[in-house]
Amino acid sequence: MKTKAAVLYEANTPLVIEELDLDEPKGGEVLVKIGAAGICRSDWHFMAGEAKVALPAVLGHEGSGIVERVGPGVTSVKAGDTVILSFVSGCGRCHFCTTGKPNLCDLHMSTSTTMMDGTYRLHKGDTDFTPLSKLACFSQYSVVPEVACVPCPQELPLDKAALIGCCVTTGVGAVITAAKVEPGSTVAVVGCGGVGLNVILGARLASASKIIAVDVSEGALEFAMQFGTTHTVNPSQQDAVARVWDITDGLGADYTFEVYGSGGTVEMAFDMARKGGTVTVVGITPDGDMPSIDAVALVRQEKTLKGSYYGSTRMQADMPRMVDLYMSGHLNLDALVTRTYHLDEINKAYEDLVRGEVGRGVITRF
Ligand SMILES: [Zn+2]
Ligand SMILES: [Zn+2]
């Protein structure tokens, strides 16, 4: 069949909207009509050449949709089901999947730019197209692994479902699953984009007493107030580390989160944490941008420095929990979506992201 998709041919050039050939789903695969795809900064890193992916590629790793057809042997979803798409396909059999860490699945990582069997479903002529994260959500239709499909209730709006596929699970999961923030603790969040706002939502869910939003954009800080932020700090206007220590009565924050993705902001989050505090790094830094961490402080101040990928969640088990939290009014995802686009407007959508428009943009029309 044919599908219209946004193709990245070369870094630092606009995405090209064109028609590609899409194979039928093979065994253990599912054809999904994409319903919504989030405009996430992780895709931008590939467009800007800050991260590498085999080109040409169809990006889009934050998505949801309706199952159109299933391939042989598929039992967990059927035509008509609403699904959240997981950008890691946990194989269920490798060391990490079988020890409760499907977000770190070995088979997914080793086949990262192809389907699980090392082949492609998107083509044009003799050219194969990389499906980012095996999802390629910037397309009308996509063939994805069955294990990437997380069934969800039909009442869940598709744009919210897409966000649960990346920024919600990554941000809220980092707080409740990775850092395990305790009620009454103090939290600083460096970077208030889509994932950062979800860290703030997670911190509120965990009943943090102080939630300090840190960002160089006044607009982002103002927007973050809607989600449970109690204090804002702008590093372009003040010494952000000193200010966080001030707000936390000279102790430093119990939990800090780095959600921007740079060496400098990892250092900032490390320095903002109190003795014995936990620093959770969520942002993906560009290749080669290394933080310089004071190893003596790490020891003598007993700080914990940890990474969290995909919220350290088990996607099939934890995404339905995120759905329930949204449906029961505990996660304010409605205010998070500030702009919607047609697929044809995708380059504008990324211009808006780079320009610093607040909240999340979502492609909802294909
Ligand atoms: Zn993302
Ligand atoms: Zn696995």
mmCIF file with all atom_site columns, C-alpha atoms and ligand atoms in Angstrom, residues 90-94 97 105-107, ligand 2:
data_model
loop_
_atom_site.group_PDB
_atom_site.id
_atom_site.type_symbol
_atom_site.label_atom_id
_atom_site.label_alt_id
_atom_site.label_comp_id
_atom_site.label_asym_id
_atom_site.label_entity_id
_atom_site.label_seq_id
_atom_site.pdbx_PDB_ins_code
_atom_site.Cartn_x
_atom_site.Cartn_y
_atom_site.Cartn_z
_atom_site.occupancy
_atom_site.B_iso_or_equiv
_atom_site.pdbx_formal_charge
_atom_site.auth_seq_id
_atom_site.auth_comp_id
_atom_site.auth_asym_id
_atom_site.auth_atom_id
_atom_site.pdbx_PDB_model_num
ATOM   1  C  CA . GLY A 1 90  ? 10.567 -5.063  24.423 1.00 0.00 ? 90  GLY A CA 1
ATOM   2  C  CA . CYS A 1 91  ? 11.220 -8.493  22.858 1.00 0.00 ? 91  CYS A CA 1
ATOM   3  C  CA . GLY A 1 92  ? 10.203 -10.296 26.060 1.00 0.00 ? 92  GLY A CA 1
ATOM   4  C  CA . ARG A 1 93  ? 13.064 -12.781 25.837 1.00 0.00 ? 93  ARG A CA 1
ATOM   5  C  CA . CYS A 1 94  ? 16.428 -11.015 26.293 1.00 0.00 ? 94  CYS A CA 1
ATOM   6  C  CA . CYS A 1 97  ? 13.190 -8.003  29.279 1.00 0.00 ? 97  CYS A CA 1
ATOM   7  C  CA . CYS A 1 105 ? 15.692 -4.445  25.588 1.00 0.00 ? 105 CYS A CA 1
ATOM   8  C  CA . ASP A 1 106 ? 18.804 -5.780  23.848 1.00 0.00 ? 106 ASP A CA 1
ATOM   9  C  CA . LEU A 1 107 ? 17.066 -6.967  20.685 1.00 0.00 ? 107 LEU A CA 1
HETATM 10 ZN ZN . ZN  B 2 .   ? 14.239 -7.785  25.084 1.00 0.00 ? 2   ZN  B ZN 1
#
